[in-house]
Amino acid sequence: MTNYGGCERTTLAASPQACFDALTDYEHLADWQGALKSAEVLERYPDGALVVYALDAKVRTVRYTLRLEHDPPHRIGSRYVEGDFRTLEAEWRFTERPDGGTDVVLELELDPGRFVPGPVRNVVREVVMGRALRDLKARVER
């Protein structure tokens, strides 16, 4: 199967810690991440968590479990455990800017387990990556 994904970048008027804190407050992610229906923490570790997500993928709700690795406040990595995809790995990186803002990078690699036509891939990329960055911006800059 083909993996899909990419890398998106943005600059936010907030600290790396504010970005990290917003994205690791798993119990409240669905309150402000528009595409996310729920996030349930199964376990917490000193350096991460095990979380089950339900994502509104427009056509249907997809569910997946990720083991998240924290390197506060600079990185949140993830490893796919199980769910509706064959694999899904993502990494958020936060770099402080001299002006006090943060350069944010979101990298994603996804294997849905089946062929996905180009236009559908673009929608998935926009829903998963573009919207996640816009929602984070709205959350930390308010």
N, C-alpha and C. Protein backbone atom coordinates (compact mmCIF):
# COMPACT_ATOMS: atom_id res chain seq x y z
N MET A 1 0.84 -1.19 0.00
CA MET A 1 0.00 0.00 0.00
C MET A 1 0.88 1.24 0.00
N THR A 2 0.33 2.30 -0.50
CA THR A 2 1.02 3.57 -0.54
C THR A 2 0.76 4.35 0.73
N ASN A 3 1.82 4.94 1.26
CA ASN A 3 1.67 5.83 2.40
C ASN A 3 1.39 7.23 1.89
N TYR A 4 0.56 7.94 2.61
CA TYR A 4 0.23 9.32 2.29
C TYR A 4 0.65 10.18 3.45
N GLY A 5 0.87 11.41 3.17
CA GLY A 5 1.21 12.30 4.27
C GLY A 5 1.87 13.55 3.75
N GLY A 6 2.57 14.17 4.63
CA GLY A 6 3.23 15.39 4.27
C GLY A 6 3.68 16.14 5.49
N CYS A 7 4.06 17.37 5.24
CA CYS A 7 4.58 18.23 6.28
C CYS A 7 3.94 19.60 6.10
N GLU A 8 3.37 20.11 7.17
CA GLU A 8 2.77 21.45 7.16
C GLU A 8 3.46 22.28 8.23
N ARG A 9 3.60 23.58 7.95
CA ARG A 9 4.27 24.49 8.87
C ARG A 9 3.43 25.74 9.05
N THR A 10 3.56 26.33 10.23
CA THR A 10 2.92 27.62 10.49
C THR A 10 3.69 28.30 11.61
N THR A 11 3.42 29.58 11.79
CA THR A 11 3.98 30.34 12.90
C THR A 11 2.83 30.84 13.75
N LEU A 12 2.94 30.64 15.06
CA LEU A 12 1.89 31.04 15.98
C LEU A 12 2.40 32.08 16.97
N ALA A 13 1.52 32.96 17.37
CA ALA A 13 1.83 33.99 18.37
C ALA A 13 1.56 33.43 19.75
N ALA A 14 2.30 32.40 20.11
CA ALA A 14 2.17 31.74 21.41
C ALA A 14 3.48 31.00 21.66
N SER A 15 3.72 30.65 22.91
CA SER A 15 4.96 29.96 23.27
C SER A 15 4.89 28.48 22.88
N PRO A 16 6.05 27.84 22.75
CA PRO A 16 6.04 26.38 22.55
C PRO A 16 5.29 25.66 23.68
N GLN A 17 5.44 26.14 24.91
CA GLN A 17 4.76 25.49 26.03
C GLN A 17 3.25 25.57 25.89
N ALA A 18 2.74 26.71 25.42
CA ALA A 18 1.28 26.85 25.24
C ALA A 18 0.79 25.87 24.17
N CYS A 19 1.55 25.71 23.09
CA CYS A 19 1.18 24.77 22.03
C CYS A 19 1.20 23.33 22.56
N PHE A 20 2.29 23.00 23.24
CA PHE A 20 2.44 21.65 23.81
C PHE A 20 1.31 21.35 24.80
N ASP A 21 1.04 22.31 25.69
CA ASP A 21 -0.01 22.10 26.70
C ASP A 21 -1.38 21.89 26.06
N ALA A 22 -1.69 22.68 25.04
CA ALA A 22 -3.00 22.55 24.37
C ALA A 22 -3.15 21.16 23.75
N LEU A 23 -2.10 20.67 23.10
CA LEU A 23 -2.19 19.39 22.39
C LEU A 23 -2.06 18.18 23.30
N THR A 24 -1.58 18.36 24.52
CA THR A 24 -1.48 17.22 25.44
C THR A 24 -2.58 17.24 26.49
N ASP A 25 -3.49 18.17 26.40
CA ASP A 25 -4.69 18.18 27.25
C ASP A 25 -5.74 17.33 26.52
N TYR A 26 -5.46 16.04 26.45
CA TYR A 26 -6.24 15.13 25.60
C TYR A 26 -7.73 15.13 25.92
N GLU A 27 -8.07 15.24 27.19
CA GLU A 27 -9.47 15.19 27.58
C GLU A 27 -10.29 16.34 27.00
N HIS A 28 -9.63 17.43 26.60
CA HIS A 28 -10.34 18.60 26.08
C HIS A 28 -10.06 18.88 24.60
N LEU A 29 -9.34 18.01 23.93
CA LEU A 29 -9.02 18.23 22.51
C LEU A 29 -10.27 18.38 21.65
N ALA A 30 -11.25 17.54 21.88
CA ALA A 30 -12.46 17.56 21.04
C ALA A 30 -13.27 18.85 21.24
N ASP A 31 -12.99 19.58 22.31
CA ASP A 31 -13.69 20.85 22.54
C ASP A 31 -13.27 21.91 21.53
N TRP A 32 -12.05 21.78 20.99
CA TRP A 32 -11.56 22.83 20.08
C TRP A 32 -10.95 22.31 18.78
N GLN A 33 -10.64 21.04 18.69
CA GLN A 33 -10.16 20.46 17.43
C GLN A 33 -11.40 20.03 16.63
N GLY A 34 -11.76 20.81 15.61
CA GLY A 34 -13.02 20.65 14.92
C GLY A 34 -13.28 19.28 14.32
N ALA A 35 -12.26 18.62 13.79
CA ALA A 35 -12.46 17.32 13.14
C ALA A 35 -12.50 16.18 14.15
N LEU A 36 -12.13 16.44 15.38
CA LEU A 36 -12.03 15.39 16.38
C LEU A 36 -13.34 15.24 17.14
N LYS A 37 -13.85 14.02 17.17
CA LYS A 37 -15.08 13.75 17.92
C LYS A 37 -14.79 13.43 19.38
N SER A 38 -13.69 12.72 19.63
CA SER A 38 -13.33 12.38 21.01
C SER A 38 -11.87 11.94 21.08
N ALA A 39 -11.33 12.06 22.30
CA ALA A 39 -10.00 11.54 22.62
C ALA A 39 -10.09 10.98 24.03
N GLU A 40 -9.82 9.70 24.16
CA GLU A 40 -9.92 9.03 25.47
C GLU A 40 -8.55 8.52 25.88
N VAL A 41 -8.08 8.99 27.03
CA VAL A 41 -6.79 8.57 27.56
C VAL A 41 -6.94 7.21 28.22
N LEU A 42 -6.21 6.22 27.71
CA LEU A 42 -6.23 4.88 28.31
C LEU A 42 -5.19 4.75 29.40
N GLU A 43 -4.01 5.37 29.17
CA GLU A 43 -2.92 5.33 30.14
C GLU A 43 -2.09 6.60 30.01
N ARG A 44 -1.51 7.03 31.11
CA ARG A 44 -0.54 8.13 31.11
C ARG A 44 0.80 7.59 31.58
N TYR A 45 1.87 8.08 30.99
CA TYR A 45 3.22 7.71 31.36
C TYR A 45 3.98 8.99 31.71
N PRO A 46 5.12 8.87 32.35
CA PRO A 46 5.91 10.08 32.64
C PRO A 46 6.29 10.85 31.36
N ASP A 47 6.45 10.12 30.25
CA ASP A 47 6.87 10.77 29.01
C ASP A 47 5.86 10.59 27.88
N GLY A 48 4.56 10.44 28.22
CA GLY A 48 3.57 10.30 27.16
C GLY A 48 2.25 9.75 27.63
N ALA A 49 1.50 9.21 26.66
CA ALA A 49 0.17 8.69 26.96
C ALA A 49 -0.26 7.72 25.86
N LEU A 50 -1.27 6.92 26.17
CA LEU A 50 -1.91 6.04 25.20
C LEU A 50 -3.33 6.57 25.04
N VAL A 51 -3.68 6.98 23.80
CA VAL A 51 -4.94 7.69 23.58
C VAL A 51 -5.69 7.09 22.40
N VAL A 52 -7.01 6.92 22.57
CA VAL A 52 -7.91 6.48 21.50
C VAL A 52 -8.62 7.72 20.96
N TYR A 53 -8.52 7.90 19.65
CA TYR A 53 -9.15 9.04 18.98
C TYR A 53 -10.30 8.58 18.10
N ALA A 54 -11.31 9.44 17.96
CA ALA A 54 -12.37 9.26 16.97
C ALA A 54 -12.39 10.54 16.16
N LEU A 55 -12.19 10.40 14.84
CA LEU A 55 -12.05 11.53 13.94
C LEU A 55 -13.17 11.54 12.92
N ASP A 56 -13.79 12.69 12.73
CA ASP A 56 -14.83 12.84 11.71
C ASP A 56 -14.15 13.01 10.36
N ALA A 57 -14.15 11.96 9.57
CA ALA A 57 -13.51 11.98 8.26
C ALA A 57 -14.51 12.26 7.14
N LYS A 58 -15.59 12.92 7.47
CA LYS A 58 -16.66 13.33 6.55
C LYS A 58 -17.49 12.15 6.07
N VAL A 59 -16.86 11.13 5.53
CA VAL A 59 -17.60 9.97 5.03
C VAL A 59 -18.03 9.07 6.19
N ARG A 60 -17.15 8.95 7.19
CA ARG A 60 -17.45 8.14 8.37
C ARG A 60 -16.50 8.53 9.49
N THR A 61 -16.79 8.05 10.66
CA THR A 61 -15.90 8.28 11.80
C THR A 61 -14.82 7.20 11.79
N VAL A 62 -13.56 7.62 11.90
CA VAL A 62 -12.47 6.66 11.99
C VAL A 62 -11.91 6.70 13.40
N ARG A 63 -11.52 5.53 13.86
CA ARG A 63 -10.98 5.40 15.22
C ARG A 63 -9.58 4.81 15.14
N TYR A 64 -8.74 5.29 16.04
CA TYR A 64 -7.37 4.79 16.07
C TYR A 64 -6.77 5.08 17.44
N THR A 65 -5.78 4.26 17.82
CA THR A 65 -5.09 4.42 19.09
C THR A 65 -3.64 4.74 18.81
N LEU A 66 -3.13 5.77 19.51
CA LEU A 66 -1.74 6.18 19.37
C LEU A 66 -1.04 6.15 20.72
N ARG A 67 0.21 5.74 20.68
CA ARG A 67 1.09 5.87 21.85
C ARG A 67 1.87 7.15 21.61
N LEU A 68 1.63 8.14 22.47
CA LEU A 68 2.23 9.46 22.30
C LEU A 68 3.48 9.58 23.15
N GLU A 69 4.50 10.20 22.56
CA GLU A 69 5.79 10.40 23.23
C GLU A 69 5.99 11.90 23.40
N HIS A 70 6.21 12.32 24.64
CA HIS A 70 6.35 13.74 24.94
C HIS A 70 7.81 14.12 25.18
N ASP A 71 8.23 15.22 24.59
CA ASP A 71 9.50 15.86 24.87
C ASP A 71 9.18 17.33 25.09
N PRO A 72 8.62 17.66 26.28
CA PRO A 72 8.10 19.00 26.52
C PRO A 72 9.20 20.07 26.51
N PRO A 73 8.92 21.22 26.00
CA PRO A 73 7.74 21.61 25.22
C PRO A 73 8.00 21.58 23.73
N HIS A 74 8.95 20.77 23.28
CA HIS A 74 9.43 20.83 21.90
C HIS A 74 8.85 19.81 20.93
N ARG A 75 8.30 18.71 21.43
CA ARG A 75 7.91 17.64 20.51
C ARG A 75 6.83 16.76 21.11
N ILE A 76 5.89 16.35 20.24
CA ILE A 76 4.93 15.29 20.55
C ILE A 76 5.00 14.33 19.38
N GLY A 77 5.48 13.13 19.62
CA GLY A 77 5.54 12.11 18.58
C GLY A 77 4.47 11.07 18.85
N SER A 78 4.19 10.27 17.84
CA SER A 78 3.19 9.22 18.04
C SER A 78 3.55 7.97 17.27
N ARG A 79 3.12 6.86 17.83
CA ARG A 79 3.26 5.56 17.17
C ARG A 79 1.88 4.91 17.14
N TYR A 80 1.54 4.38 15.99
CA TYR A 80 0.25 3.75 15.79
C TYR A 80 0.19 2.43 16.56
N VAL A 81 -0.93 2.21 17.26
CA VAL A 81 -1.14 0.98 18.01
C VAL A 81 -2.16 0.10 17.29
N GLU A 82 -3.34 0.69 17.00
CA GLU A 82 -4.38 -0.06 16.30
C GLU A 82 -5.46 0.90 15.84
N GLY A 83 -6.35 0.39 14.96
CA GLY A 83 -7.47 1.20 14.52
C GLY A 83 -7.85 0.95 13.08
N ASP A 84 -8.49 1.96 12.49
CA ASP A 84 -9.04 1.84 11.14
C ASP A 84 -8.03 2.04 10.03
N PHE A 85 -6.79 2.37 10.36
CA PHE A 85 -5.74 2.52 9.35
C PHE A 85 -4.79 1.34 9.44
N ARG A 86 -3.93 1.21 8.44
CA ARG A 86 -2.85 0.23 8.54
C ARG A 86 -1.74 0.81 9.43
N THR A 87 -1.41 2.07 9.19
CA THR A 87 -0.46 2.80 10.04
C THR A 87 -0.82 4.28 10.04
N LEU A 88 -0.39 4.95 11.09
CA LEU A 88 -0.52 6.40 11.17
C LEU A 88 0.54 6.87 12.16
N GLU A 89 1.42 7.72 11.69
CA GLU A 89 2.44 8.28 12.57
C GLU A 89 2.44 9.77 12.35
N ALA A 90 2.54 10.50 13.44
CA ALA A 90 2.54 11.97 13.35
C ALA A 90 3.54 12.51 14.35
N GLU A 91 4.03 13.70 14.03
CA GLU A 91 4.94 14.38 14.95
C GLU A 91 4.69 15.88 14.87
N TRP A 92 4.50 16.48 16.04
CA TRP A 92 4.42 17.93 16.19
C TRP A 92 5.76 18.39 16.74
N ARG A 93 6.31 19.48 16.16
CA ARG A 93 7.53 20.07 16.67
C ARG A 93 7.31 21.58 16.88
N PHE A 94 7.85 22.09 17.98
CA PHE A 94 7.66 23.49 18.34
C PHE A 94 9.02 24.13 18.59
N THR A 95 9.32 25.20 17.86
CA THR A 95 10.58 25.91 18.01
C THR A 95 10.28 27.37 18.34
N GLU A 96 10.85 27.82 19.45
CA GLU A 96 10.61 29.20 19.87
C GLU A 96 11.30 30.17 18.93
N ARG A 97 10.59 31.25 18.62
CA ARG A 97 11.12 32.31 17.76
C ARG A 97 11.65 33.44 18.64
N PRO A 98 12.57 34.26 18.11
CA PRO A 98 13.09 35.39 18.88
C PRO A 98 12.00 36.37 19.34
N ASP A 99 10.89 36.44 18.59
CA ASP A 99 9.80 37.35 18.96
C ASP A 99 8.85 36.76 20.00
N GLY A 100 9.15 35.56 20.51
CA GLY A 100 8.31 34.92 21.51
C GLY A 100 7.27 33.99 20.93
N GLY A 101 7.10 34.00 19.63
CA GLY A 101 6.16 33.10 18.97
C GLY A 101 6.78 31.72 18.79
N THR A 102 6.09 30.89 18.04
CA THR A 102 6.54 29.51 17.83
C THR A 102 6.39 29.09 16.38
N ASP A 103 7.44 28.50 15.84
CA ASP A 103 7.35 27.83 14.54
C ASP A 103 6.85 26.42 14.83
N VAL A 104 5.76 26.04 14.18
CA VAL A 104 5.14 24.74 14.40
C VAL A 104 5.26 23.91 13.12
N VAL A 105 5.68 22.67 13.28
CA VAL A 105 5.76 21.73 12.17
C VAL A 105 4.92 20.51 12.53
N LEU A 106 4.06 20.10 11.61
CA LEU A 106 3.27 18.88 11.77
C LEU A 106 3.61 17.96 10.61
N GLU A 107 4.18 16.79 10.92
CA GLU A 107 4.48 15.78 9.90
C GLU A 107 3.55 14.60 10.13
N LEU A 108 3.05 14.05 9.03
CA LEU A 108 2.10 12.95 9.11
C LEU A 108 2.41 11.93 8.03
N GLU A 109 2.36 10.67 8.42
CA GLU A 109 2.45 9.57 7.45
C GLU A 109 1.32 8.62 7.76
N LEU A 110 0.54 8.30 6.74
CA LEU A 110 -0.68 7.52 6.92
C LEU A 110 -0.79 6.47 5.82
N ASP A 111 -1.07 5.25 6.22
CA ASP A 111 -1.41 4.19 5.28
C ASP A 111 -2.81 3.74 5.62
N PRO A 112 -3.81 4.14 4.81
CA PRO A 112 -5.20 3.78 5.11
C PRO A 112 -5.51 2.31 4.88
N GLY A 113 -4.57 1.57 4.26
CA GLY A 113 -4.82 0.15 4.02
C GLY A 113 -5.53 -0.11 2.71
N ARG A 114 -5.76 0.95 1.95
CA ARG A 114 -6.41 0.81 0.64
C ARG A 114 -6.02 2.00 -0.22
N PHE A 115 -6.22 1.88 -1.52
CA PHE A 115 -5.92 2.98 -2.42
C PHE A 115 -6.86 4.15 -2.17
N VAL A 116 -6.30 5.34 -2.13
CA VAL A 116 -7.09 6.55 -1.97
C VAL A 116 -6.78 7.47 -3.14
N PRO A 117 -7.79 7.83 -3.94
CA PRO A 117 -7.56 8.71 -5.09
C PRO A 117 -7.02 10.07 -4.64
N GLY A 118 -6.29 10.72 -5.53
CA GLY A 118 -5.67 12.01 -5.25
C GLY A 118 -6.59 13.05 -4.64
N PRO A 119 -7.77 13.30 -5.21
CA PRO A 119 -8.66 14.31 -4.62
C PRO A 119 -9.09 13.97 -3.20
N VAL A 120 -9.31 12.70 -2.92
CA VAL A 120 -9.70 12.28 -1.57
C VAL A 120 -8.51 12.45 -0.62
N ARG A 121 -7.31 12.12 -1.10
CA ARG A 121 -6.09 12.32 -0.30
C ARG A 121 -5.95 13.77 0.10
N ASN A 122 -6.22 14.68 -0.85
CA ASN A 122 -6.11 16.10 -0.56
C ASN A 122 -7.11 16.53 0.51
N VAL A 123 -8.32 15.99 0.47
CA VAL A 123 -9.32 16.30 1.48
C VAL A 123 -8.86 15.78 2.84
N VAL A 124 -8.35 14.55 2.88
CA VAL A 124 -7.87 13.97 4.13
C VAL A 124 -6.72 14.81 4.69
N ARG A 125 -5.81 15.20 3.81
CA ARG A 125 -4.68 16.03 4.26
C ARG A 125 -5.19 17.35 4.83
N GLU A 126 -6.15 17.96 4.15
CA GLU A 126 -6.71 19.23 4.62
C GLU A 126 -7.43 19.05 5.95
N VAL A 127 -8.23 17.99 6.08
CA VAL A 127 -8.98 17.76 7.31
C VAL A 127 -8.03 17.46 8.46
N VAL A 128 -7.09 16.57 8.23
CA VAL A 128 -6.23 16.12 9.31
C VAL A 128 -5.15 17.15 9.64
N MET A 129 -4.47 17.66 8.62
CA MET A 129 -3.32 18.53 8.89
C MET A 129 -3.68 20.02 8.91
N GLY A 130 -4.29 20.50 7.83
CA GLY A 130 -4.61 21.92 7.74
C GLY A 130 -5.53 22.38 8.84
N ARG A 131 -6.56 21.64 9.07
CA ARG A 131 -7.52 22.02 10.10
C ARG A 131 -6.90 21.93 11.50
N ALA A 132 -6.08 20.92 11.73
CA ALA A 132 -5.44 20.78 13.04
C ALA A 132 -4.57 22.00 13.34
N LEU A 133 -3.84 22.48 12.36
CA LEU A 133 -3.00 23.66 12.57
C LEU A 133 -3.84 24.92 12.78
N ARG A 134 -4.88 25.08 11.99
CA ARG A 134 -5.76 26.26 12.16
C ARG A 134 -6.45 26.23 13.52
N ASP A 135 -6.90 25.05 13.93
CA ASP A 135 -7.57 24.94 15.23
C ASP A 135 -6.59 25.23 16.37
N LEU A 136 -5.35 24.75 16.26
CA LEU A 136 -4.34 25.04 17.28
C LEU A 136 -4.07 26.54 17.34
N LYS A 137 -3.96 27.17 16.19
CA LYS A 137 -3.73 28.61 16.14
C LYS A 137 -4.86 29.35 16.86
N ALA A 138 -6.09 29.00 16.56
CA ALA A 138 -7.22 29.66 17.19
C ALA A 138 -7.21 29.44 18.71
N ARG A 139 -6.81 28.25 19.15
CA ARG A 139 -6.79 27.92 20.58
C ARG A 139 -5.72 28.69 21.34
N VAL A 140 -4.50 28.71 20.83
CA VAL A 140 -3.39 29.29 21.61
C VAL A 140 -3.26 30.80 21.42
N GLU A 141 -3.85 31.34 20.37
CA GLU A 141 -3.73 32.78 20.13
C GLU A 141 -4.91 33.58 20.67
N ARG A 142 -5.88 32.92 21.23
CA ARG A 142 -7.08 33.65 21.71
C ARG A 142 -6.81 34.44 22.97
